[in-house]
CSV table of C-alpha atoms and ligand atoms in Angstrom, one decimal:
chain,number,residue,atom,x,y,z
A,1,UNK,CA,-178.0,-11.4,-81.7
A,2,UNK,CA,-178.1,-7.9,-80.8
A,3,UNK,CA,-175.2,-6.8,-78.5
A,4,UNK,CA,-176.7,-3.8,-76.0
A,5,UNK,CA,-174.6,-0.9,-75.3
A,6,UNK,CA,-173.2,-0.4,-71.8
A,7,UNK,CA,-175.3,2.3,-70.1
A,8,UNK,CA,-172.7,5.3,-69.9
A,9,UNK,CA,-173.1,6.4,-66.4
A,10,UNK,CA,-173.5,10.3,-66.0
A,11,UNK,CA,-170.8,10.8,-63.6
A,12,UNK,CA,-167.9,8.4,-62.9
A,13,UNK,CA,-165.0,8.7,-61.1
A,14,UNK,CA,-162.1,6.3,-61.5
A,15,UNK,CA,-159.3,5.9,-58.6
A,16,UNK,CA,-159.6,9.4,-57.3
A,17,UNK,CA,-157.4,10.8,-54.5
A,18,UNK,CA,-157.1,13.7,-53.2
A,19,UNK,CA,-154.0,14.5,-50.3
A,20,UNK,CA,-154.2,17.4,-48.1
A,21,UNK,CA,-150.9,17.7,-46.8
A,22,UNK,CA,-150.1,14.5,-44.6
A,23,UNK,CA,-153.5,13.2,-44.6
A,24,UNK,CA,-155.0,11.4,-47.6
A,25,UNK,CA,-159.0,12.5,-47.3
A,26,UNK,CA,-160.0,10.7,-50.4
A,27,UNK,CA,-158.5,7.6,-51.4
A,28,UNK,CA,-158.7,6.1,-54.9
A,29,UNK,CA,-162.2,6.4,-55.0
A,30,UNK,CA,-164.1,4.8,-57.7
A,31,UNK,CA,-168.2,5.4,-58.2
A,32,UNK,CA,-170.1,5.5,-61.2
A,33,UNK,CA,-173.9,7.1,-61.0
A,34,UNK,CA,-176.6,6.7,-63.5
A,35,UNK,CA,-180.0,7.5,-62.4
A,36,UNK,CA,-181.8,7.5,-58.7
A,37,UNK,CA,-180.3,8.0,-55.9
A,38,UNK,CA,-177.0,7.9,-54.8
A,39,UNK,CA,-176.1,8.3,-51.2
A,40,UNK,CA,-173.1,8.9,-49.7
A,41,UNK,CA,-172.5,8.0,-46.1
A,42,UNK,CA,-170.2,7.9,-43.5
A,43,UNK,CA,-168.4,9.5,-40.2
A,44,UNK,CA,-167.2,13.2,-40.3
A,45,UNK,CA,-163.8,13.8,-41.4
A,46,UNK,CA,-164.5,10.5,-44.1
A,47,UNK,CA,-164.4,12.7,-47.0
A,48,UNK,CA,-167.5,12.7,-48.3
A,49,UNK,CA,-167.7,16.8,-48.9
A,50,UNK,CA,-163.8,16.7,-50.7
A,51,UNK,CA,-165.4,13.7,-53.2
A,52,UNK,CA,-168.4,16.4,-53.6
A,53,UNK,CA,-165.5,19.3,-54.2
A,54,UNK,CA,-163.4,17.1,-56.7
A,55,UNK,CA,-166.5,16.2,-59.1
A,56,UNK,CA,-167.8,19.9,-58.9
A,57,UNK,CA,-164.1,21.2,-59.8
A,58,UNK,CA,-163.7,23.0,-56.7
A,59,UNK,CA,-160.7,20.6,-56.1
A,60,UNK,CA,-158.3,18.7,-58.7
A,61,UNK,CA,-157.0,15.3,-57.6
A,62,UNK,CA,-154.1,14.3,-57.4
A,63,UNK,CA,-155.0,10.8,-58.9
A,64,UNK,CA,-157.1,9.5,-60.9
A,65,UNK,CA,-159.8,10.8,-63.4
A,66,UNK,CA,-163.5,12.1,-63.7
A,67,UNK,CA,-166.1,11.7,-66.2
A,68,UNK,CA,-169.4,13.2,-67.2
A,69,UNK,CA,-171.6,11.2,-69.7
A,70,UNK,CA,-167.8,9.3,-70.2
A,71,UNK,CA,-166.3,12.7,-70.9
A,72,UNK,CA,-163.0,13.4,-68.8
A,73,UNK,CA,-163.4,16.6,-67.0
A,74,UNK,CA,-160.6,15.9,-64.8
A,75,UNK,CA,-159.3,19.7,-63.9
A,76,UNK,CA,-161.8,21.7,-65.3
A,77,UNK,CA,-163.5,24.9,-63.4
A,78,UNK,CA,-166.1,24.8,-61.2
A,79,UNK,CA,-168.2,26.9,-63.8
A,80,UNK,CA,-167.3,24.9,-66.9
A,81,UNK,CA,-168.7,21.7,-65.1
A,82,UNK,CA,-171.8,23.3,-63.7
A,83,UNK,CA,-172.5,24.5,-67.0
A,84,UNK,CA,-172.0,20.9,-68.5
A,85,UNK,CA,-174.9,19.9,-66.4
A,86,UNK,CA,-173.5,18.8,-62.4
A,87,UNK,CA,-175.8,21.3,-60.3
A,88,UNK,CA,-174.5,20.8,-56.6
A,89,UNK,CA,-175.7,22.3,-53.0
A,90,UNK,CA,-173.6,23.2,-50.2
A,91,UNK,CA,-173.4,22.4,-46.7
A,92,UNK,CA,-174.0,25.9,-45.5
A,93,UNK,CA,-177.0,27.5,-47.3
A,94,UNK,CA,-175.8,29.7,-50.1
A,95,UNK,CA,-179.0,32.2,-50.6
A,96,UNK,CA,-178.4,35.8,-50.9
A,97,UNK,CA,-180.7,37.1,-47.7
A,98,UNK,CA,-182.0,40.5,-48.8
A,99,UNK,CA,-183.4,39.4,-52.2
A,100,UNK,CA,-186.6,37.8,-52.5
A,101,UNK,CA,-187.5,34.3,-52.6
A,102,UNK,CA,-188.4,34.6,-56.2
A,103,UNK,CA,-185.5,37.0,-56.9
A,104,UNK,CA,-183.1,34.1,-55.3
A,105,UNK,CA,-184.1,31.7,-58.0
A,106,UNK,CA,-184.7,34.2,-61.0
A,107,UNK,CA,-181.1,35.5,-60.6
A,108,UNK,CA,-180.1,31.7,-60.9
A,109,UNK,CA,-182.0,30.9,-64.0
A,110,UNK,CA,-181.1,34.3,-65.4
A,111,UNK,CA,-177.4,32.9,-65.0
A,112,UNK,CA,-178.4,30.0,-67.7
A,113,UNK,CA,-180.1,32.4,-70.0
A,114,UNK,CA,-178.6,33.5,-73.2
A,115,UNK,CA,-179.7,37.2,-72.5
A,116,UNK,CA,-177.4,37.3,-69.2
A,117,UNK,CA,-175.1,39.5,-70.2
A,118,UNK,CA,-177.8,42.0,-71.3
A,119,UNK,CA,-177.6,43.9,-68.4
A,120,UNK,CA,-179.7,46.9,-69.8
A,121,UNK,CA,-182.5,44.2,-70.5
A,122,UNK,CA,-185.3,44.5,-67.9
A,123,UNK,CA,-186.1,40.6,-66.3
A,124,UNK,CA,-189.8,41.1,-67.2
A,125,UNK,CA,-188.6,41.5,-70.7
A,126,UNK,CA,-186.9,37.5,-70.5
A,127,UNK,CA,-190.0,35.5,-70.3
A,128,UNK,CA,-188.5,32.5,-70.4
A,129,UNK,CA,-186.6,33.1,-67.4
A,130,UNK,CA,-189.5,33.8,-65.4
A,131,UNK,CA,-191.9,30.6,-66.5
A,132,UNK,CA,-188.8,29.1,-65.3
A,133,UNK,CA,-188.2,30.5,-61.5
A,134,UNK,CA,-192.3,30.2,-61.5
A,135,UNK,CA,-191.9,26.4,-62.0
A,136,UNK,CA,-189.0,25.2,-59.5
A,137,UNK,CA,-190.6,27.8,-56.8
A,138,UNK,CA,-193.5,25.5,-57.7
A,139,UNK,CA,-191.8,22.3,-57.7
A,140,UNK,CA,-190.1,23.2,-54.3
A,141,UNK,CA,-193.8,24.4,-52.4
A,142,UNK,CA,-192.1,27.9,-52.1
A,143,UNK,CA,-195.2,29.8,-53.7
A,144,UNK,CA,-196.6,31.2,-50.4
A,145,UNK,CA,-193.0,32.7,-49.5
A,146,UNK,CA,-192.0,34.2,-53.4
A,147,UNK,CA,-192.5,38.1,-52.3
A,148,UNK,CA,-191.0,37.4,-48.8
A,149,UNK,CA,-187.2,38.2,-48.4
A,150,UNK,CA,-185.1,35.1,-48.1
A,151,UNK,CA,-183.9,35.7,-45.3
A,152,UNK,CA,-187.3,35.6,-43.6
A,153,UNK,CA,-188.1,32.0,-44.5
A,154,UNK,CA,-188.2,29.5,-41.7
A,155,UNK,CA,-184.4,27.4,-42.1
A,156,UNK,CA,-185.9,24.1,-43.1
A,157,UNK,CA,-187.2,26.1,-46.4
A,158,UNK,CA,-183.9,28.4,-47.2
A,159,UNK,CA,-182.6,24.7,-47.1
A,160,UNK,CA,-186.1,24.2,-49.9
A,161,UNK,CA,-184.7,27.7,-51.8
A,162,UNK,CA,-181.2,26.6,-51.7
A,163,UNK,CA,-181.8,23.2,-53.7
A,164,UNK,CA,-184.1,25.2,-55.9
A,165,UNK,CA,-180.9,28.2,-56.5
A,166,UNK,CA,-179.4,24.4,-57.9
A,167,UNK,CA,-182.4,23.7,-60.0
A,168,UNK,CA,-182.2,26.7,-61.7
A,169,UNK,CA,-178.8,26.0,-63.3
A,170,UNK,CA,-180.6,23.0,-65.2
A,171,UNK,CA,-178.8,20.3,-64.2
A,172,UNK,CA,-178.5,16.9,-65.5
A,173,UNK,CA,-177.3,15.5,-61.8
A,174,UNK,CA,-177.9,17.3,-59.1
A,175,UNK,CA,-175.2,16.8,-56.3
A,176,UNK,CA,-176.9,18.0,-52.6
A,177,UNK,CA,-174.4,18.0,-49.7
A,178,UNK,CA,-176.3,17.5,-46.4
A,179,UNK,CA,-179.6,19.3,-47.1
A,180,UNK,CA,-181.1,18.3,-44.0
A,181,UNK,CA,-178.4,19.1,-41.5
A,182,UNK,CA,-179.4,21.4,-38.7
A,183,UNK,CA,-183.4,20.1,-39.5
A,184,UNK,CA,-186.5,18.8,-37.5
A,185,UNK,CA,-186.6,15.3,-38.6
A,186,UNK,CA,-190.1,16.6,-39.9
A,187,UNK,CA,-188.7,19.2,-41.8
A,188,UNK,CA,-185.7,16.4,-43.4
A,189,UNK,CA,-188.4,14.5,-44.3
A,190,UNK,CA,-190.5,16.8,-46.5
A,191,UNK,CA,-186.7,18.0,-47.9
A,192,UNK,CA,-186.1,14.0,-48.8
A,193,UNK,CA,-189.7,14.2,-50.3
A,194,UNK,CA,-188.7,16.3,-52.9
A,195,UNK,CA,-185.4,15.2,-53.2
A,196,UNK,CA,-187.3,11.6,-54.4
A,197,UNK,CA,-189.4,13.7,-56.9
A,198,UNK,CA,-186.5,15.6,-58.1
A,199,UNK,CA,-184.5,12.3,-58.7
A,200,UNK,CA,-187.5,10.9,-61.5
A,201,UNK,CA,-185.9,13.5,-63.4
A,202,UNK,CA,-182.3,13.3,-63.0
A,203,UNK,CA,-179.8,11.1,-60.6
A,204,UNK,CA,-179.4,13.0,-57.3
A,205,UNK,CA,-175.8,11.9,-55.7
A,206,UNK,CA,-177.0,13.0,-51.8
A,207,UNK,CA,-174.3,13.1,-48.6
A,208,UNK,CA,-176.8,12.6,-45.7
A,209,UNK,CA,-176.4,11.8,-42.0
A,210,UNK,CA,-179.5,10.5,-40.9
A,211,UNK,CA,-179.3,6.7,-41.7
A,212,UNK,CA,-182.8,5.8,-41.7
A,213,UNK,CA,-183.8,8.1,-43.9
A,214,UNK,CA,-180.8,7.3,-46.2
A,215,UNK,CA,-181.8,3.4,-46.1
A,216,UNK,CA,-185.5,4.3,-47.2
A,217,UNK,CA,-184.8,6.7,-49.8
A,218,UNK,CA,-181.4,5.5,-52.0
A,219,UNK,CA,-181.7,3.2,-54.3
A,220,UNK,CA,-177.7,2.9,-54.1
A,221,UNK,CA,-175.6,3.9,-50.9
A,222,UNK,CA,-171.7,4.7,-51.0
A,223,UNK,CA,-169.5,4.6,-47.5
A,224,UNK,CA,-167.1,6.4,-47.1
A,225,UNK,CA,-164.4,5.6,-44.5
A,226,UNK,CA,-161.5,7.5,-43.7
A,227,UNK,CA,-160.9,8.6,-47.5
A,228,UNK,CA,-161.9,5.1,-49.0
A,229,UNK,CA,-164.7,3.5,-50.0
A,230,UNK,CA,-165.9,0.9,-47.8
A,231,UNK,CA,-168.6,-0.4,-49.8
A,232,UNK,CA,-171.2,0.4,-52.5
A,233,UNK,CA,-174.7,-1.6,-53.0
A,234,UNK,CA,-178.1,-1.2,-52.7
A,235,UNK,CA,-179.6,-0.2,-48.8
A,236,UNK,CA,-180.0,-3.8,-48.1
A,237,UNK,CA,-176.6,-4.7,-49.0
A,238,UNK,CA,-174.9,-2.1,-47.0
A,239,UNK,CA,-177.0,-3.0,-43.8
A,240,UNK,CA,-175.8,-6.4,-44.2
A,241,UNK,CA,-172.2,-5.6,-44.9
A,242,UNK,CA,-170.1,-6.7,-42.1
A,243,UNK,CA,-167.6,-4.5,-42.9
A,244,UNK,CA,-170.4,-1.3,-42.7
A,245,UNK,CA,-171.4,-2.6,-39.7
A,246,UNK,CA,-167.8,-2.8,-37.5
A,247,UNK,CA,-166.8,0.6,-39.1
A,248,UNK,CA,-170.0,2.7,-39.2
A,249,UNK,CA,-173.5,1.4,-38.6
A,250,UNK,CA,-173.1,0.0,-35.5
A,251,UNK,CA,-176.3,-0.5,-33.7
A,252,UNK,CA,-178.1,-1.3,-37.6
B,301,ATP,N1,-159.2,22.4,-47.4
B,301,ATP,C1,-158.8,21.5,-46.5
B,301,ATP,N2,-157.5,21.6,-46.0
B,301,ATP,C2,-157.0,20.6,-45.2
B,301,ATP,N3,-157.8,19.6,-44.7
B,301,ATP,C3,-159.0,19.5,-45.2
B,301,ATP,C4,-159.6,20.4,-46.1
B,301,ATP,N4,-160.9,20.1,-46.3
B,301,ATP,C5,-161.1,18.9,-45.6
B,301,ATP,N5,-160.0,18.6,-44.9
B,301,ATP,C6,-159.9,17.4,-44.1
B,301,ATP,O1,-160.1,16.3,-44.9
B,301,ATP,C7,-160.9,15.3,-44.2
B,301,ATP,C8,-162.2,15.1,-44.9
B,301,ATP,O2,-163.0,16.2,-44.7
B,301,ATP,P1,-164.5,16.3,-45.4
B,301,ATP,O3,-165.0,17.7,-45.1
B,301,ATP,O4,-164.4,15.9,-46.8
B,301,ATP,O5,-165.3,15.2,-44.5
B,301,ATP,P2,-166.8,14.9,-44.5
B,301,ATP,O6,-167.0,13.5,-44.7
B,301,ATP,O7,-167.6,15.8,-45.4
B,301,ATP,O8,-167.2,15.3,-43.0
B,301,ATP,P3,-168.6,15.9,-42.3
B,301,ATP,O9,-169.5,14.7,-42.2
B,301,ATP,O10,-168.1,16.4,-41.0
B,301,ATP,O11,-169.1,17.0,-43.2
B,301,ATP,C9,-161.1,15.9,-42.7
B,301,ATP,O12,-160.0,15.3,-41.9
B,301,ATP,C10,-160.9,17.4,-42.9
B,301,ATP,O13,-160.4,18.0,-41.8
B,302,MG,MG1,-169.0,17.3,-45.2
């Protein structure tokens, strides 16, 4: 009998806590992601952008551990995980406003390629750099607006350009912190589009307010609660969790 090996998820994180002073804004959280999507949910002030800001490196815990393809990377910078392979978006679009569309996204690839430090190099001379901007401005319907500065594109696409800055540090998981806030529920819905495309090719861990959406597109769902985790399933298991109800869903 052959035994099968346990699927290693690509990020974990194992009783994490993180204390701001008094207030304890994630508490001994524990979530392991593997493919799909992963939503976290939950009230503001829950802690949902603090988990995001512990498994980028932008915050150490002060319990507990975190591991990428079950490699601790538990107090490492923000640059050495990125470069490992965790991609992540912000809540407040990141784009640099007087540089093209195309520009935006070349920079970012640039940053991943092993000419970056050339600085004498000219970009046209790093093909590889450009088949690569070419293909996420592609993959994220930003064609039309490459020439345009970024700072002319409607907000619902800087939201597009900011996941595809995120793209361009080829990640293996791409972490995406509220890309719809501030949207037409049109607009959220063409972003979740492509977030479902973009998660057939890696696990997407997504913090996302709108609940309907979030049901219809996760194949997992995390909520968070004042710094703990309330519960973790599947979209139909968290609608019928009577916990998720009292706390958060309410009216669900
Ligand atoms: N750097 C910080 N210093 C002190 N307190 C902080 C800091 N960052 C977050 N907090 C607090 O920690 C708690 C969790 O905040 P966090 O931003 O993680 O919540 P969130 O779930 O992302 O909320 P939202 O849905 O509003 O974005 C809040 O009470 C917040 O005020
Ligand atoms: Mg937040």
């Amino acid at each position: 009998m052959t035994v099968q090996a346990a699927e290693i998820p690509v990020l974990e994180t194992k009783a994490v806590t993180k204390h701001f002073g008094a207030l304890t804004a994630v508490n001994g959280v524990s979530l392991s992601v593997s493919h799909g999507i992963q939503s976290i949910i939950g009230p503001n002030g829950a802690g949902k952008t603090t988990f995001f800001n512990l498994l980028a490196g932008f915050l150490v815990p002060d319990k507990g551990s975190i591991f990428y393809r079950g490699k601790e990377i538990t107090g490492l910078a923000p640059y050495e995980i990125s470069q490992m392979g965790v991609g992540r978006s912000f809540q407040i679009t990141s784009i640099f406003p007087n540089l093209s569309v195309f520009e935006n996204i070349r920079v970012a690839c640039q940053s991943r390629s092993k000419s970056r430090y050339n600085f004498f190099m000219s970009c046209e001379k790093l093909p590889g750099v450009q088949i690569a901007a070419r293909k996420i401005l592609s993959q994220m319907g930003l064609e039309d607006w490459a020439d345009s500065p970024a700072k002319n594109l409607p907000y619902g696409l800087q939201r597009c350009l900011d996941i595809g800055i995120s793209l361009a540090t080829d990640p293996q998981i791409l972490l995406l912190d509220e890309p719809t806030s501030g949207m037409s529920v049109e607009d959220s819905a063409v972003i979740l589009k492509l977030i479902a495309e973009i998660a057939k090719l890696m696990p997407v861990v997504l913090i996302e307010h709108n609940i309907d959406m979030v049901l219809t597109i996760s194949d997992r769902i995390a909520v968070l609660y004042q710094g703990l985790l309330l519960a973790e399933g599947t979209p139909a298991e968290i609608q019928g969790n009577q916990e998720v109800q009292k706390a958060y869903l309410g009216g669900y």
